[in-house]
Structure formats: structure tokens, C-alpha cells
PDB file of C-alpha atoms and ligand atoms in Angstrom:
ATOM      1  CA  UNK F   1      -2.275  14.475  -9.526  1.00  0.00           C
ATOM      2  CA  UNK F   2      -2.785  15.550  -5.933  1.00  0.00           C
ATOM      3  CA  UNK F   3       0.341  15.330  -4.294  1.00  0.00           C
ATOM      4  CA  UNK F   4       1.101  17.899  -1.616  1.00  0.00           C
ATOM      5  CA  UNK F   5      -2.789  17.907  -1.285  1.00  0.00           C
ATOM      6  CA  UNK F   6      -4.474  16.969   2.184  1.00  0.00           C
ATOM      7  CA  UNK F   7      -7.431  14.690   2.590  1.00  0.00           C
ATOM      8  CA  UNK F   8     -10.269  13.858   5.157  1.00  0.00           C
ATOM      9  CA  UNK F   9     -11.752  10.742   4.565  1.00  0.00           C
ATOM     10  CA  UNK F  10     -14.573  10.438   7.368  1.00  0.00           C
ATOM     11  CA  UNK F  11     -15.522   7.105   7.990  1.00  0.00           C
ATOM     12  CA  UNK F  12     -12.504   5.557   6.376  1.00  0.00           C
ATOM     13  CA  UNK F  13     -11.623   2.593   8.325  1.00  0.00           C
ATOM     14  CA  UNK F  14     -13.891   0.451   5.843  1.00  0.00           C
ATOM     15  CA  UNK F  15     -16.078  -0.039   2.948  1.00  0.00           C
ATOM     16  CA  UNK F  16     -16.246   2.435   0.888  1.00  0.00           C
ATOM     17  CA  UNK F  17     -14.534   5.423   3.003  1.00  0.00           C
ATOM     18  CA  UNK F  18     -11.212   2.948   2.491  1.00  0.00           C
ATOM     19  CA  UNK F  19     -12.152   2.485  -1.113  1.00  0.00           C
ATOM     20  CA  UNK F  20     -12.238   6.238  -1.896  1.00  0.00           C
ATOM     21  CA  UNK F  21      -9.098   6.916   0.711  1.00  0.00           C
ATOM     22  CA  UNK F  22      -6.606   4.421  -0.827  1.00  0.00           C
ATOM     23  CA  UNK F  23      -7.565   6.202  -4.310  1.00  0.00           C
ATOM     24  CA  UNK F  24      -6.673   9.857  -3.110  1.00  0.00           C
ATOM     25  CA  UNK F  25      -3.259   8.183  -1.348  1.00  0.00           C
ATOM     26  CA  UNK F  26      -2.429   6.223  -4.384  1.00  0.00           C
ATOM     27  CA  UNK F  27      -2.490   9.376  -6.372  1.00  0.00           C
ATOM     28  CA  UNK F  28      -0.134  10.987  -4.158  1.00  0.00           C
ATOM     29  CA  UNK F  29      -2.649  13.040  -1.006  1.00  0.00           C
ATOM     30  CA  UNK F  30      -1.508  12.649   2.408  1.00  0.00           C
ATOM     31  CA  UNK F  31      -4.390  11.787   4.294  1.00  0.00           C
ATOM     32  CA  UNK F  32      -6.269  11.897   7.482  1.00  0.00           C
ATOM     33  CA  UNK F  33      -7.858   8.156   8.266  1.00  0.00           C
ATOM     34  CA  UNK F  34     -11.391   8.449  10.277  1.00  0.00           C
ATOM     35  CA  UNK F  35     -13.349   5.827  11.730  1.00  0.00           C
ATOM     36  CA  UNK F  36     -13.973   3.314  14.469  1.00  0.00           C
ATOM     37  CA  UNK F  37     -12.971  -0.353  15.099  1.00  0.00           C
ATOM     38  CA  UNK F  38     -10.138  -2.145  16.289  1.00  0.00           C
ATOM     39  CA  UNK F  39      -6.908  -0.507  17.315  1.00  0.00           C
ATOM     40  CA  UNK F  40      -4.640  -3.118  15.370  1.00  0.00           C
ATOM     41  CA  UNK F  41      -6.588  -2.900  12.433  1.00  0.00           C
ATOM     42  CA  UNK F  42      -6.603   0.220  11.869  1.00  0.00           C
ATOM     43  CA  UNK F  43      -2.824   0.688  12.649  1.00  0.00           C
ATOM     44  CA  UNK F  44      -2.357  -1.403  10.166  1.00  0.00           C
ATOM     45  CA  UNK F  45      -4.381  -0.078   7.013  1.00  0.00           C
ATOM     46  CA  UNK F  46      -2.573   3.544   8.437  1.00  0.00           C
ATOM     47  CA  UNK F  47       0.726   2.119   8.279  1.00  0.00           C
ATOM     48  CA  UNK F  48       0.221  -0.306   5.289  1.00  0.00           C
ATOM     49  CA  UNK F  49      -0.888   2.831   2.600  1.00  0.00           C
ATOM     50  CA  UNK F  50       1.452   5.166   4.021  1.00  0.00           C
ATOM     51  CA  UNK F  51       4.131   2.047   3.029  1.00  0.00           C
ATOM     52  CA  UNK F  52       2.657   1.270   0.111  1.00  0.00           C
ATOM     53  CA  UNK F  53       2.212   4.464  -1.298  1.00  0.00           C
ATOM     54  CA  UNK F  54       4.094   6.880   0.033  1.00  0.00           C
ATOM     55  CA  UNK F  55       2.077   9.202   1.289  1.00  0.00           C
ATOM     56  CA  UNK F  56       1.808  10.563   5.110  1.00  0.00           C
ATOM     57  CA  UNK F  57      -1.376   9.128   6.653  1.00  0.00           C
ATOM     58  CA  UNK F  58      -2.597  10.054  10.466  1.00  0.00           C
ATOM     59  CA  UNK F  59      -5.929   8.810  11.860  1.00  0.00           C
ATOM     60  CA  UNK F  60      -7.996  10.307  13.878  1.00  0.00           C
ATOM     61  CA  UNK F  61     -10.640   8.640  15.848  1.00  0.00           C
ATOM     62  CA  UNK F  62     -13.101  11.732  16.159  1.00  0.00           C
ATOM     63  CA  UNK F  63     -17.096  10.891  16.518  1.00  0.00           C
ATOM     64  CA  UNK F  64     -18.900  12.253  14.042  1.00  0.00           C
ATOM     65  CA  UNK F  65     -22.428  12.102  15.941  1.00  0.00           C
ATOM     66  CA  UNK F  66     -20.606  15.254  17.637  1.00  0.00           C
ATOM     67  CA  UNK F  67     -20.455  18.470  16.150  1.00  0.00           C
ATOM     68  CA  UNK F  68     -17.251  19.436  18.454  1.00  0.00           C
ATOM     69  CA  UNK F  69     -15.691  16.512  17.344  1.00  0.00           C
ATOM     70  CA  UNK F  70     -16.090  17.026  13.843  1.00  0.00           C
ATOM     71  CA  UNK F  71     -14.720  21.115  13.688  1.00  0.00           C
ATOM     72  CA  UNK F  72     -12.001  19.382  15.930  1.00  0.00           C
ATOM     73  CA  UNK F  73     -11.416  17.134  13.325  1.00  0.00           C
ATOM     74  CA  UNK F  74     -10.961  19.766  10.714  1.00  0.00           C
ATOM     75  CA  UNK F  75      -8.935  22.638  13.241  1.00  0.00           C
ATOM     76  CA  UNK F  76      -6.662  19.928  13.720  1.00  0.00           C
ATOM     77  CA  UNK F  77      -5.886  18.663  10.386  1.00  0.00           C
ATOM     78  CA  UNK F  78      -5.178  22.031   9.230  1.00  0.00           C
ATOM     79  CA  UNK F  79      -2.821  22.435  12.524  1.00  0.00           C
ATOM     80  CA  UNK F  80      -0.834  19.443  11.631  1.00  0.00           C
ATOM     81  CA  UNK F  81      -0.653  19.543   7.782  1.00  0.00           C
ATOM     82  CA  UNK F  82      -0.984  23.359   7.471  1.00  0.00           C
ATOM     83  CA  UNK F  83      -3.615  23.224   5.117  1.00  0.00           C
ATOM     84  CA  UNK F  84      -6.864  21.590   3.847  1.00  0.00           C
ATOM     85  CA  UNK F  85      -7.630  20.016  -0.047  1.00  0.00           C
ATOM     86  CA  UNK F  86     -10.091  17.855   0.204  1.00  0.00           C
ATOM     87  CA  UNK F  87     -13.054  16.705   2.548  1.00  0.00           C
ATOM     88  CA  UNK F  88     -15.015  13.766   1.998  1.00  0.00           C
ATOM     89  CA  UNK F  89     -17.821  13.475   3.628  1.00  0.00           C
ATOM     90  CA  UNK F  90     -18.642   9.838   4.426  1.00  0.00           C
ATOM     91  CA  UNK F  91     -19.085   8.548   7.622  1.00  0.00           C
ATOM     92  CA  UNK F  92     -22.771   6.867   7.445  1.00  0.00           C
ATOM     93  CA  UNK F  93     -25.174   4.463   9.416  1.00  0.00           C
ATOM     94  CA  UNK F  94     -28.082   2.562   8.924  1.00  0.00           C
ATOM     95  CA  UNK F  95     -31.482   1.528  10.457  1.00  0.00           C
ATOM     96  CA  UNK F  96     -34.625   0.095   9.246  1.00  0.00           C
ATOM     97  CA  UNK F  97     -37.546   0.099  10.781  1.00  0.00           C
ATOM     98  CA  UNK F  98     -41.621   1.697   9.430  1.00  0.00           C
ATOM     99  CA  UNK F  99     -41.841   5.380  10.957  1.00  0.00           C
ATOM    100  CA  UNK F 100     -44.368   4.539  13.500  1.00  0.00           C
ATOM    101  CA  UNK F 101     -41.580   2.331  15.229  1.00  0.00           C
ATOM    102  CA  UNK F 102     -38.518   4.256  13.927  1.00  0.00           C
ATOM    103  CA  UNK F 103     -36.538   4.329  17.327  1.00  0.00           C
ATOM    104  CA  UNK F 104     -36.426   8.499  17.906  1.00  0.00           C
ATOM    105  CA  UNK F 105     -32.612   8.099  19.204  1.00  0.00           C
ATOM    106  CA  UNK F 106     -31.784   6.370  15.867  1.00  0.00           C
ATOM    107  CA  UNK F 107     -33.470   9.056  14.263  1.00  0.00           C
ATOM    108  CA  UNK F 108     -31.077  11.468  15.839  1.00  0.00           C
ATOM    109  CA  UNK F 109     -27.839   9.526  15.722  1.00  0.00           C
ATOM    110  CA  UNK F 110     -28.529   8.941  11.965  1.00  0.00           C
ATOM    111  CA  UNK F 111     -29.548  12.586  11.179  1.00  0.00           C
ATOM    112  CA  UNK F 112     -26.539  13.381  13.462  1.00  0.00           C
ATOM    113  CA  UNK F 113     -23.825  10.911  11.374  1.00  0.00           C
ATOM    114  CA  UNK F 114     -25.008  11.471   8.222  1.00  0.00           C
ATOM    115  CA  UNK F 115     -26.358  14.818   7.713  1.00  0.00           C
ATOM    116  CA  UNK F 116     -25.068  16.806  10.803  1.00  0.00           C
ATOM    117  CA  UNK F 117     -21.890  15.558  10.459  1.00  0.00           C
ATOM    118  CA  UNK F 118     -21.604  16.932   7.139  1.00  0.00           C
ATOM    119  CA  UNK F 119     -22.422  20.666   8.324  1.00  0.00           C
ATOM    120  CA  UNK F 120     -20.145  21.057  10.473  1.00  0.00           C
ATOM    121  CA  UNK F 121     -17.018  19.788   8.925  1.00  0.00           C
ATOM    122  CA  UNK F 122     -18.275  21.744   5.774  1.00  0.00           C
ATOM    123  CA  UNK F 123     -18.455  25.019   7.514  1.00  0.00           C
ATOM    124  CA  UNK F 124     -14.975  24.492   9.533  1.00  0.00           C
ATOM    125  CA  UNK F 125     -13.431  23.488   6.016  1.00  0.00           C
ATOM    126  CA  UNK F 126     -14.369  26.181   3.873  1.00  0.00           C
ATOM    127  CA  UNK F 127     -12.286  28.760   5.401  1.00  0.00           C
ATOM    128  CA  UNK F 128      -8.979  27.101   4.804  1.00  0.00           C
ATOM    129  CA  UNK F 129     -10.047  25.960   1.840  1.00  0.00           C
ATOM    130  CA  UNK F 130     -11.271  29.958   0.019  1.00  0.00           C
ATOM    131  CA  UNK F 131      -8.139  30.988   1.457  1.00  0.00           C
ATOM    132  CA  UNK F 132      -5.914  28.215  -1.184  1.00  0.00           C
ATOM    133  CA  UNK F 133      -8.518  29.438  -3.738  1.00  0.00           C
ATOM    134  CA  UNK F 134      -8.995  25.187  -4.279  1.00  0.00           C
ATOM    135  CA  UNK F 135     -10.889  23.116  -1.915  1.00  0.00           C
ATOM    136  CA  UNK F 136     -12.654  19.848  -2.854  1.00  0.00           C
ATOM    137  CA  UNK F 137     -16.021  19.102  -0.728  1.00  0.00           C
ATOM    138  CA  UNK F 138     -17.434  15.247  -1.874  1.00  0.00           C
ATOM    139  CA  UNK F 139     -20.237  13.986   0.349  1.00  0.00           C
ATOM    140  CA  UNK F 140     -21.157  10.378   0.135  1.00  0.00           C
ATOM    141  CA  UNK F 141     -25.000  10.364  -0.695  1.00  0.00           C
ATOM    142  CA  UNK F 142     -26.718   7.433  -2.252  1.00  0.00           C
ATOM    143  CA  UNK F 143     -29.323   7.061  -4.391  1.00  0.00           C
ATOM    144  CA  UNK F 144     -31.586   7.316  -1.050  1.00  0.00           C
ATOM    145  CA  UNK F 145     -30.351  10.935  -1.728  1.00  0.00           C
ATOM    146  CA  UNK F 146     -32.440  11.031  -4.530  1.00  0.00           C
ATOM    147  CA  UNK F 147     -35.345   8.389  -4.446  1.00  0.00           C
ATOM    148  CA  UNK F 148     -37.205   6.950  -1.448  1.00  0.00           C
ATOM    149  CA  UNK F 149     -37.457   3.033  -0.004  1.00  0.00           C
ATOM    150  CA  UNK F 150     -39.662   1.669   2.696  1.00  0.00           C
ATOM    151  CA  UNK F 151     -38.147   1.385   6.203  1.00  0.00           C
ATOM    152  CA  UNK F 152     -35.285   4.568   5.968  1.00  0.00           C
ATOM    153  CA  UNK F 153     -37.375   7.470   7.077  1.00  0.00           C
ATOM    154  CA  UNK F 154     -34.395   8.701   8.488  1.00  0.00           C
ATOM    155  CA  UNK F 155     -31.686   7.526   6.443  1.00  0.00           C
ATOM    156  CA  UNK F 156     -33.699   8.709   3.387  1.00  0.00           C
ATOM    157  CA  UNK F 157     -34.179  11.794   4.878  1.00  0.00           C
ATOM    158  CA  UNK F 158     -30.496  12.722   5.887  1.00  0.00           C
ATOM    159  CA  UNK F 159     -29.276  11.887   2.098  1.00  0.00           C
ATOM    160  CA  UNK F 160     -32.186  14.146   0.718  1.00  0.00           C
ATOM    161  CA  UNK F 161     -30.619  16.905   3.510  1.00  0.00           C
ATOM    162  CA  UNK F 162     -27.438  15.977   2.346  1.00  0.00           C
ATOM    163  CA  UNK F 163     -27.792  16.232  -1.574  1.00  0.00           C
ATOM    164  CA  UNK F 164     -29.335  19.493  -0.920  1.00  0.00           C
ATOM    165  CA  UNK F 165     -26.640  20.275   1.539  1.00  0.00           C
ATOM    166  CA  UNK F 166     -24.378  20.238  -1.475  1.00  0.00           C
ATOM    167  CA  UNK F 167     -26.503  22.318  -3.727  1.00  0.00           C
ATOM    168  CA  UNK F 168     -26.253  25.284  -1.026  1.00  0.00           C
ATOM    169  CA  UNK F 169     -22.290  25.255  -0.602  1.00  0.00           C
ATOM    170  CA  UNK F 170     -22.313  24.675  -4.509  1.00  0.00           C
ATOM    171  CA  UNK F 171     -23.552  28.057  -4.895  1.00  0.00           C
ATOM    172  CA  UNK F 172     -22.015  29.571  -1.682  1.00  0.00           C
ATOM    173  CA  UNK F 173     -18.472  28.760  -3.078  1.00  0.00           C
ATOM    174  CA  UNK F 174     -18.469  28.834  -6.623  1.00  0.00           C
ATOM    175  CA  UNK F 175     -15.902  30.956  -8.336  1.00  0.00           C
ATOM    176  CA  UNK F 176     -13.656  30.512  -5.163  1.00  0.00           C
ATOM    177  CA  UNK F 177     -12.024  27.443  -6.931  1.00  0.00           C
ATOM    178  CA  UNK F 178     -13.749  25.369  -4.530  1.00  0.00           C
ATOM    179  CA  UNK F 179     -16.099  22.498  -5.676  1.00  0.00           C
ATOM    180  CA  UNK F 180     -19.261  20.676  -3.339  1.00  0.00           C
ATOM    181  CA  UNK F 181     -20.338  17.951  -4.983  1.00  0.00           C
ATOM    182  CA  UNK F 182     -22.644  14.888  -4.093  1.00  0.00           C
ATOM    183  CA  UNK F 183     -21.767  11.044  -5.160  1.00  0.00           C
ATOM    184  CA  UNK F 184     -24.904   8.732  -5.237  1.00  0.00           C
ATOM    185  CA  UNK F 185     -24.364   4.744  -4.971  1.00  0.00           C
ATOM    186  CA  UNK F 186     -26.511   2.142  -5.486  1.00  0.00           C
ATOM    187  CA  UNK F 187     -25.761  -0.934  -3.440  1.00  0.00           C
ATOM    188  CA  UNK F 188     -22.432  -1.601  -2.396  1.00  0.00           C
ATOM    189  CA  UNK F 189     -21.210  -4.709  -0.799  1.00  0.00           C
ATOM    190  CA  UNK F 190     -20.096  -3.568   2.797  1.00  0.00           C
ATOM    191  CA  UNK F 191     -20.343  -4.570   6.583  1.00  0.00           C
ATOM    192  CA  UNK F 192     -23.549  -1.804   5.987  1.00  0.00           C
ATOM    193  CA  UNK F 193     -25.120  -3.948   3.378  1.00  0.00           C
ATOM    194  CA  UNK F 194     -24.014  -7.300   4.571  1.00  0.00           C
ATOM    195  CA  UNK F 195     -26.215  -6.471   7.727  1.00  0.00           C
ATOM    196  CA  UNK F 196     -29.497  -5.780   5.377  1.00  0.00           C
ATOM    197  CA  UNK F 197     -28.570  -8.927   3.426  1.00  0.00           C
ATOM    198  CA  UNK F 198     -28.826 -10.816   6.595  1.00  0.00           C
ATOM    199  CA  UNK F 199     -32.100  -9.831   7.721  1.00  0.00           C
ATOM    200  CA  UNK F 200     -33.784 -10.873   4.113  1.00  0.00           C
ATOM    201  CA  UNK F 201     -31.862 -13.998   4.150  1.00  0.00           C
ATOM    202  CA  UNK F 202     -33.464 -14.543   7.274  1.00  0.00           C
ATOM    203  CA  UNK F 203     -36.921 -13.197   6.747  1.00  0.00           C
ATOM    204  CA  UNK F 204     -36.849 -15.486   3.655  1.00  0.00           C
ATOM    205  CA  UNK F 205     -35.068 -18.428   4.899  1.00  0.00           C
ATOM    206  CA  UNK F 206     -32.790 -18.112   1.885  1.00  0.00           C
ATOM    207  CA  UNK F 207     -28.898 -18.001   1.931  1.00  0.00           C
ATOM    208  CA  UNK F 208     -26.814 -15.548   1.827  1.00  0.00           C
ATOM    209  CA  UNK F 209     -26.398 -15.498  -2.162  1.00  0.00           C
ATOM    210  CA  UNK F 210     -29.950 -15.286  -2.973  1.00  0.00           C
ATOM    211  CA  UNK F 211     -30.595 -12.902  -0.806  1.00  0.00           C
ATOM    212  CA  UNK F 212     -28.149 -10.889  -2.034  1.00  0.00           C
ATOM    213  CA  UNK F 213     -29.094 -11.635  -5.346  1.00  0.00           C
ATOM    214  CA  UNK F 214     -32.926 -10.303  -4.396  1.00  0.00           C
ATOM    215  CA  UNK F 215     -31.783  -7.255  -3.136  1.00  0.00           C
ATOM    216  CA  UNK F 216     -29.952  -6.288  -6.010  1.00  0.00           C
ATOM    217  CA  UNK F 217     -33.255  -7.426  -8.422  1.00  0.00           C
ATOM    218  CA  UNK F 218     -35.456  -5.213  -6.175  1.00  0.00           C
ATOM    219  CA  UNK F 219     -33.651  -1.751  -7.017  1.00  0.00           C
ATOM    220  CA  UNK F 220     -30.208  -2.296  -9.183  1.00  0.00           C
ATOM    221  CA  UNK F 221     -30.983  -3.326 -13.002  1.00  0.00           C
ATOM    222  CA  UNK F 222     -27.168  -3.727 -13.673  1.00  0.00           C
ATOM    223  CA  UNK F 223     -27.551  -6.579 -11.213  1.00  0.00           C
ATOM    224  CA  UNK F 224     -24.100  -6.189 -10.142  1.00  0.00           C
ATOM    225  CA  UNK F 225     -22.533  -4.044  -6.885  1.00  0.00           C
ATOM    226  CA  UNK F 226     -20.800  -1.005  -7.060  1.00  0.00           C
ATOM    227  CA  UNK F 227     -17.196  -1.174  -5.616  1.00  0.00           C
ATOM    228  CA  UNK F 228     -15.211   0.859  -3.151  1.00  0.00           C
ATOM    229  CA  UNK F 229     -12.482   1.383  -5.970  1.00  0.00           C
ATOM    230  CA  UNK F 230     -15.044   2.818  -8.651  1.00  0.00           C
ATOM    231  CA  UNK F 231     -16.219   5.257  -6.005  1.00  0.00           C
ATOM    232  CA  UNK F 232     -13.005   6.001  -5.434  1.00  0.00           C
ATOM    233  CA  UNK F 233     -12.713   6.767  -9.134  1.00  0.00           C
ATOM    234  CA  UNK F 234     -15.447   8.982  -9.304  1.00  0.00           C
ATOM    235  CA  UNK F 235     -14.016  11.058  -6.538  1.00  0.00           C
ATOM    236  CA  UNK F 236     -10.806  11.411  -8.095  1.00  0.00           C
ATOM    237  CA  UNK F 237     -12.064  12.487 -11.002  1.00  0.00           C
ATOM    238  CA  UNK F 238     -14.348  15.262  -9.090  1.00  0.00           C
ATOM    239  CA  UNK F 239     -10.934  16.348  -7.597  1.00  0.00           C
ATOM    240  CA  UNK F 240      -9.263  16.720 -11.379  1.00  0.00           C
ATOM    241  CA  UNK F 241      -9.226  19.910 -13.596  1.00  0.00           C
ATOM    242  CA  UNK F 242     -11.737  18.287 -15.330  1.00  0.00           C
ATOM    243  CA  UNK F 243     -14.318  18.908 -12.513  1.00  0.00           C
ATOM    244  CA  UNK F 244     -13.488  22.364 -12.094  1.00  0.00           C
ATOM    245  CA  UNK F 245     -17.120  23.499 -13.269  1.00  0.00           C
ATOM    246  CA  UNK F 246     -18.768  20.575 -11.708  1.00  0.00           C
ATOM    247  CA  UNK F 247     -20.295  21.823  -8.272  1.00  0.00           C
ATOM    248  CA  UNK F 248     -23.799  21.838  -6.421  1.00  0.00           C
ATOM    249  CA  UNK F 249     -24.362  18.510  -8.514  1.00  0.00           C
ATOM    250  CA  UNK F 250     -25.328  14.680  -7.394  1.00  0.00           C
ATOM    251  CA  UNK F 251     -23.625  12.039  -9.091  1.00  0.00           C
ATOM    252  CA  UNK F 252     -25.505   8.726  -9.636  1.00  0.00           C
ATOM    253  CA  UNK F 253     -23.100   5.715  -9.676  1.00  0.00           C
ATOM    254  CA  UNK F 254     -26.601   3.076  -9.076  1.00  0.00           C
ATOM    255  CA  UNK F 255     -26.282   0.708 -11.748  1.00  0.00           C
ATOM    256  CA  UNK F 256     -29.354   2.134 -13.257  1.00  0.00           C
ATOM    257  CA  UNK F 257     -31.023   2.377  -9.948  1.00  0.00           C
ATOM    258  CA  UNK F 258     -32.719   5.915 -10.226  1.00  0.00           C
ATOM    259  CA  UNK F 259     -33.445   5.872 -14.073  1.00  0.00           C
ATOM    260  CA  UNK F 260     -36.125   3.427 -13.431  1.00  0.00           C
TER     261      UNK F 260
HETATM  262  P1  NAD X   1     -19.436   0.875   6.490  1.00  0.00           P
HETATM  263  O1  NAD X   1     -20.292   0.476   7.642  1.00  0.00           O
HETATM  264  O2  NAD X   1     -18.570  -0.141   5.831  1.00  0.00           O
HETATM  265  O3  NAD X   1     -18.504   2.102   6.877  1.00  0.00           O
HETATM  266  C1  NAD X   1     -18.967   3.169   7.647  1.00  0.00           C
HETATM  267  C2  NAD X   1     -17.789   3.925   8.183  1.00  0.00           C
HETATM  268  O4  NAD X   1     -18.273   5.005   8.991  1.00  0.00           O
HETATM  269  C3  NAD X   1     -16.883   3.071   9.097  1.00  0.00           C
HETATM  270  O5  NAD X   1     -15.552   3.455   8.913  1.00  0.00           O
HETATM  271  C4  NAD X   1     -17.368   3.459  10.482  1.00  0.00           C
HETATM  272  O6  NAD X   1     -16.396   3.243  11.506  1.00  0.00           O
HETATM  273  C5  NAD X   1     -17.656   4.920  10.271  1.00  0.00           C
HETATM  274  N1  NAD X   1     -18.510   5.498  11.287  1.00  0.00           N
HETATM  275  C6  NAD X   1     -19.735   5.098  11.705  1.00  0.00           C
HETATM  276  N2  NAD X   1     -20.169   5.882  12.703  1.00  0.00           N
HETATM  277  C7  NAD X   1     -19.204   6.811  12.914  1.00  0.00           C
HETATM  278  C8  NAD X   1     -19.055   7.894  13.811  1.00  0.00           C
HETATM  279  N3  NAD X   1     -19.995   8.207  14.714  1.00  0.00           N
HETATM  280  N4  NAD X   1     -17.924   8.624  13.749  1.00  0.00           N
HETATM  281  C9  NAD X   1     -16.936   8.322  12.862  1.00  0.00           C
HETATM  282  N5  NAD X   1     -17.031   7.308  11.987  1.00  0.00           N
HETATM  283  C10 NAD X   1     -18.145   6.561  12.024  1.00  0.00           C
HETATM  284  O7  NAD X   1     -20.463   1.523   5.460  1.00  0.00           O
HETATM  285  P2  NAD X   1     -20.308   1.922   3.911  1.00  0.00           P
HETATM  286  O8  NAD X   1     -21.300   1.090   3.172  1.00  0.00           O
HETATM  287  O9  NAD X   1     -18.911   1.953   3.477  1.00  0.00           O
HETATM  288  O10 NAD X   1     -20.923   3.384   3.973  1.00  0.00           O
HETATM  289  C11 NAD X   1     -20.165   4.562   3.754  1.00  0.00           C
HETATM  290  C12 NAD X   1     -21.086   5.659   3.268  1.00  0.00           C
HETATM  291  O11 NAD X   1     -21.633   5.285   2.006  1.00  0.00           O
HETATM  292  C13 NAD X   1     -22.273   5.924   4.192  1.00  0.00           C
HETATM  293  O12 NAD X   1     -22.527   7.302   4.255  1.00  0.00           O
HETATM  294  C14 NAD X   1     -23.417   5.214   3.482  1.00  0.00           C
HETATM  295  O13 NAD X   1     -24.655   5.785   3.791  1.00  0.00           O
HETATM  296  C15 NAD X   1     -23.040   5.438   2.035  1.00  0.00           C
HETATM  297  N6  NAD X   1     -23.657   4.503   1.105  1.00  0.00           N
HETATM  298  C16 NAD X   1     -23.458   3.161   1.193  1.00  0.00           C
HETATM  299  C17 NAD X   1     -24.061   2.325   0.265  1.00  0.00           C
HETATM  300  C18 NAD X   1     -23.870   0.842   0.277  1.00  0.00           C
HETATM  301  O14 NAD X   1     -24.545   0.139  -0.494  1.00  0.00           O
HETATM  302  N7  NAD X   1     -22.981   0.286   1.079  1.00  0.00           N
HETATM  303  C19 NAD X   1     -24.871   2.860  -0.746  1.00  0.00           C
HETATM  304  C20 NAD X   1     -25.050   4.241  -0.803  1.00  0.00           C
HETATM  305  C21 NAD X   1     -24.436   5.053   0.115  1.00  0.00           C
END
């Protein structure tokens, strides 16, 4: 379905950014690999889906807190594969803390990551992307995109930006064959979540399955996590035919989460 397409997957090098990048390669997109961590590692998840599927696969290491970093991210993607398909919008970060002692520079670096970030590789991607009259924009809300919790002023605030981000290049594109759409999860078990399940476990002196268990209870009725694979589902299908008149939208994948 999308080969000879291009992809940016920000923040790919785990969780759910690797979850929603092996989907695109698997159904035949080159891709561009984003992210930080360990050299090795992330040579081999390059090398290991552009072997096991076939596809070409470069990574680049660009920081998303910077906005030169992120156009440079896009400018050189299109110099390399010639053109732009898809942009996913992913990269993310989290802090908790009550507003009156919400750190101010993780208030920046998480309005920077997650909303900024966004911006910027939106409005260096559209271009490309009017010109081959079919672009796909998918940024990775959450359902803190649509509903509030204690503790993520700022997170809570960039996914609210973000969600109506999307709205605003929803309209600014449509009819040009290219899409903007928002994805919403509820919890997902990553190194993201693993680090909030370790500070109830030990706020609550509890182990690490009840507190996972209690976190899902608190917000997720299905009880169960959302993977990386069915996210990677849902963005496939926003990049079929099928989604052609799907744009400016969110797209709750919560387990119930925000029907409540
Ligand atoms: P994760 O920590 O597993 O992955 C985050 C990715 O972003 C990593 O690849 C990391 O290297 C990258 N990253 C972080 N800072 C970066 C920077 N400055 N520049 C480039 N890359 C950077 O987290 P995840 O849970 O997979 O989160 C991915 C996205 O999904 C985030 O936007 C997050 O807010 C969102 N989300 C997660 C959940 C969840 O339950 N895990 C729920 C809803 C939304």
C-alpha cells in the first residue's frame, strides 16, 4: 500500500514511534528513523527492518527541542529521498509535578518536544507535500489531548496545542490531497509509562503489577494497554484511501478513557 512512499517517524527509536514505524515499513515506505539512545541499538533496529522488510531506512538523530533541527530534518529527507509522504509527529516527553512547582525549563522543553516540534516540521513538510497533491500529517496526541489529569500542566497543555494544531492544517490543506490528523492513546506500556508506574509503585509501596494495574483502574475502563502495533494500525489506516476525507480530526484509541 505505500511503497515508493517516504516516512518520518519522529521519536522512533522506541515505544510507540517504533510501533507505528515498523507498520509503515512493513507495508512497503522507506523510512526516516528519529530518536535518541544508544548507537548500537539503534543501528540495529535501522538495519534489522530495512532486512526484514525491504524497505530503505536512514536515521537521523535530529533534536526535536530545536526548531532548526526539526526543518533540517524535513529539508533533508526530501534531499535524500526526493520527496515527502508522510510525517508523523511523535517525539514526546513527560513530567509531573502540581503547577506551583512545575520546573519552568520542563515547561519549555516539553512545550518545545511536543508541541513546537510539531510546527515546525508541519510547516517545512507541507510544501513538498501540496506539490505531490498527497501528503499524510499524523501527530501523536493522547487522550491528555482531549481531557485533563493532575500533575501535566504542561504535557496537558502541549496535546490540547497539538490536537488543535491539527484542526488548523486540517483546514489549511484540505482539498490538496493532503490529510492532518490527530491519534489519541490511552496508556501505553513504554519506557514513558514504565517511569510513572514506578513512582506509584513507590508512593504506594506496591509492586510493579499493582501499580500498573491501579493506573490503568484510575483512567482506562478496558483495563488493558494499548500497543505500539495497534497504533501503528490506526496510522496506516489514516494513510489508506479510506482516510482520504478524514482530516482536522482526533482519534481516540483510550480503551474507553475519554467516554467516561
Ligand atoms: P518513549 O519514551 O518510549 O519514546 C519517546 C521517543 O521520543 C524516543 O524515541 C525518544 O528518543 C524520542 N525523543 C525524546 N526527546 C526527543 C528529542 N528531543 N528529539 C528527538 N527525539 C526525542 O515514549 P512513548 O510512550 O512511545 O511516547 C511517544 C509519543 O506518544 C509521545 O508523544 C507521547 O506523549 C505519546 N503518548 C504516549 C502514551 C503512553 O501511554 N505511552 C499515551 C499517549 C500518548
Amino acid at each position: 500500500m505505500l511503497k515508493n512512499k517516504v516516512a518520518i517517524v519522529t521519536g522512533s527509536t522506541s515505544g510507540i514511534g517504533l510501533g507505528i514505524a515498523r507498520e509503515l515499513a512493513g507495508l512497503g515506505a522507506d523510512l526516516v528513523l528519529n530518536g535518541f539512545g544508544d548507537a548500537g541499538e539503534i543501528e540495529t533496529i535501522r538495519s534489522g527492518i530495512a532486512r526484514e522488510l525491504g524497505v530503505r531506512v536512514v536515521y537521523d538523530g535530529a533534536d526535536m527541542s530545536k526548531a532548526d533541527a526539526v526543518r533540517g530534518l524535513i529539508a533533508a529527507t526530501i534531499d535524500k529521498f526526493g520527496r515527502l509522504d508522510i510525517l508523523v509527529n511523535n517525539a514526546g516527553i513527560q513530567f509531573t509535578a502540581p503547577v506551583e512547582d512545575f520546573p519552568a525549563a520542563k515547561w519549555d522543553a516539553i512545550l518545545g518536544i511536543n508541541l513546537s516540534a510539531a510546527f515546525h516540521g508541519i510547516a517545512a513538510a507541507v510544501p513538498q507535500m501540496k506539490t505531490q497533491r498527497w501528503g499524510r500529517i499524523v501527530n501523536i496526541a493522547s487522550a491528555h489531548g482531549l481531557v485533563a489529569s493532575t500533575h501535566k500542566a504542561a504535557y496537558v497543555a502541549a496535546k490540547h496545542g497539538l490536537v488543535g494544531l491539527t484542526k488548523v492544517v486540517g483546514l489549511e490543506t484540505a482539498g490538496s490531497g493532503v490529510t492532518c490528523n490527530a491519534v489519541c492513546p490511552g496508556w501505553v506500556r513504554t519506557p514513558l509509562v514504565d517511569k510513572q508506574i514506578d513512582d506509584i509503585a513507590a508512593q504506594r509501596g506496591i509492586g510493579q503489577k499493582e501499580a500498573a494495574r491501579d493506573l490503568l483502574a484510575e483512567k482506562q475502563p478496558s483495563l488493558e494497554f494499548v500497543s505500539p502495533a495497534q497504533l501503528g494500525a490506526t496510522v496506516a489506516f489514516l494513510c489508506s484511501a479510506a482516510a482520504d476525507q478524514i482530516t482536522g480530526t482526533a482519534i481516540s484509541v483510550d480503551g474507553g478513557w475519554t467516554a467516561q
